[in-house]
Amino acid sequence: MSLDRDFIVGLPKAELHLHLEGTLEPELKLELARRNGVDIGQTAIEEVRATYDFHDLTSFLAVYYPAMQVLVTEQDFHDLAMAYLRRAAADGIVHAEMFFDPQAHTDRGVAFSTVIDGLWSAVQEAPSLGVDASLIMCFLRDLSAESAMETLEASLPYRDRIVGVGLDSDERDNPPEKFSEVFSRAREAGYRLTMHCDIDQADSIGHIGTVLHRIGVERIDHGTNIVEDPALVAEARERGIGFTCCPLSNSFVTETMKGREIVDLLRDGVKVSLASDDPAYFGGYLVDNVVALAEGMDLTREDVARLARNSLEISWLDADRRAQYLDRLDRYVAG
Ligand code: HPA
Ligand code: ZN
């Protein structure tokens, strides 16, 4: 079978690195701005798109965070997540673990309960679209460890709605060890752990070593700079550490989509999966990312099936669900 888009759409797969706030499409952004009477400085789609001019992580985040002020009510958070889940279903995603950034909202006076209630009602509705969904709470690494700890405390009454915690926003001068206490508390509370190790940061490889050895994450978001240290690659492979790589995002915040690194890790037996990061800003959803990498790196059918398999294997689904989806994947690839 040729490696066409339909084959990729049909692969049962999981999306594990998706920021819900990064799915805010210009249309919905303008609609919510109107609905809530928020002046974002733009009133037309083209004006919104014209602000999407970034060349690195910092310049992206400078556009990304201010846009969130249009998200105010529980309904807004529900609508945001439902819009993404409909796209996920169309992409053949059977399971989505979706990041959200509570501090980006609580710092503006939106209650934690407003955010989580709106997102949770969408998670509950997701199975009607054929998608299993769950939520991962990210801490903003450019804010203090105390603020992250307060956010962790605020989340505990909702522990059963959140599968794990992550770390995002600006990595520069905000190394993983800043949050080691917060992450060990999160682990004690039963949360699964992942962290961003963004592309080409100052001391990327040092940060990757820290998240593997000191924080004890199960997955790393991005993390392809690990190729700089073959001993760490071997360790990640042996421990089955998952990587969630985002080619289109990479090509916005660096010079390339880091295709060589992603494919080398994949073919080296590291548990690499693909994801879309902030699809409303980086020009594509999950299937667009797989197609971009497949075309750019001449991937085989086995490669893309392996990427889908890895996404299910490193997901935080319960064992029965995971086995069902893997079985569905095997039958699809065989058929
Ligand atoms: N890295 C850091 N912060 C982010 C990202 C990312 O990929 N996406 C949204 N916030
Ligand atoms: Zn990300």
PDB file of C-alpha atoms and ligand atoms in Angstrom, residues 17-19 57 60 64 99 167-169 196 198 221-222 244 246 249 276-278 282, ligand 2:
ATOM      1  CA  HIS A  17       1.608  16.540  23.027  1.00  0.00           C
ATOM      2  CA  LEU A  18      -1.171  18.961  22.334  1.00  0.00           C
ATOM      3  CA  HIS A  19      -1.687  22.245  24.136  1.00  0.00           C
ATOM      4  CA  LEU A  57      10.127  29.668  21.224  1.00  0.00           C
ATOM      5  CA  PHE A  60       6.019  32.334  19.783  1.00  0.00           C
ATOM      6  CA  TYR A  64       0.541  32.772  22.375  1.00  0.00           C
ATOM      7  CA  PHE A  99      -2.235  19.734  27.988  1.00  0.00           C
ATOM      8  CA  LEU A 167       6.098  21.582  32.302  1.00  0.00           C
ATOM      9  CA  ASP A 168       5.961  24.123  29.503  1.00  0.00           C
ATOM     10  CA  SER A 169       6.595  27.779  28.554  1.00  0.00           C
ATOM     11  CA  HIS A 196       9.129  19.644  27.916  1.00  0.00           C
ATOM     12  CA  ASP A 198      12.452  22.109  24.023  1.00  0.00           C
ATOM     13  CA  ASP A 221       8.015  16.421  25.166  1.00  0.00           C
ATOM     14  CA  HIS A 222      10.260  17.246  22.192  1.00  0.00           C
ATOM     15  CA  THR A 244       6.565  13.349  21.678  1.00  0.00           C
ATOM     16  CA  CYS A 246       6.397  17.868  16.668  1.00  0.00           C
ATOM     17  CA  SER A 249       6.345  23.155  15.516  1.00  0.00           C
ATOM     18  CA  SER A 276       0.996  18.616  16.883  1.00  0.00           C
ATOM     19  CA  ASP A 277       1.945  20.851  19.863  1.00  0.00           C
ATOM     20  CA  ASP A 278       0.036  24.076  18.996  1.00  0.00           C
ATOM     21  CA  PHE A 282       2.048  25.903  13.542  1.00  0.00           C
TER      22      PHE A 282
HETATM   23 ZN    ZN B   2       4.614  21.756  23.631  1.00  0.00          ZN
END
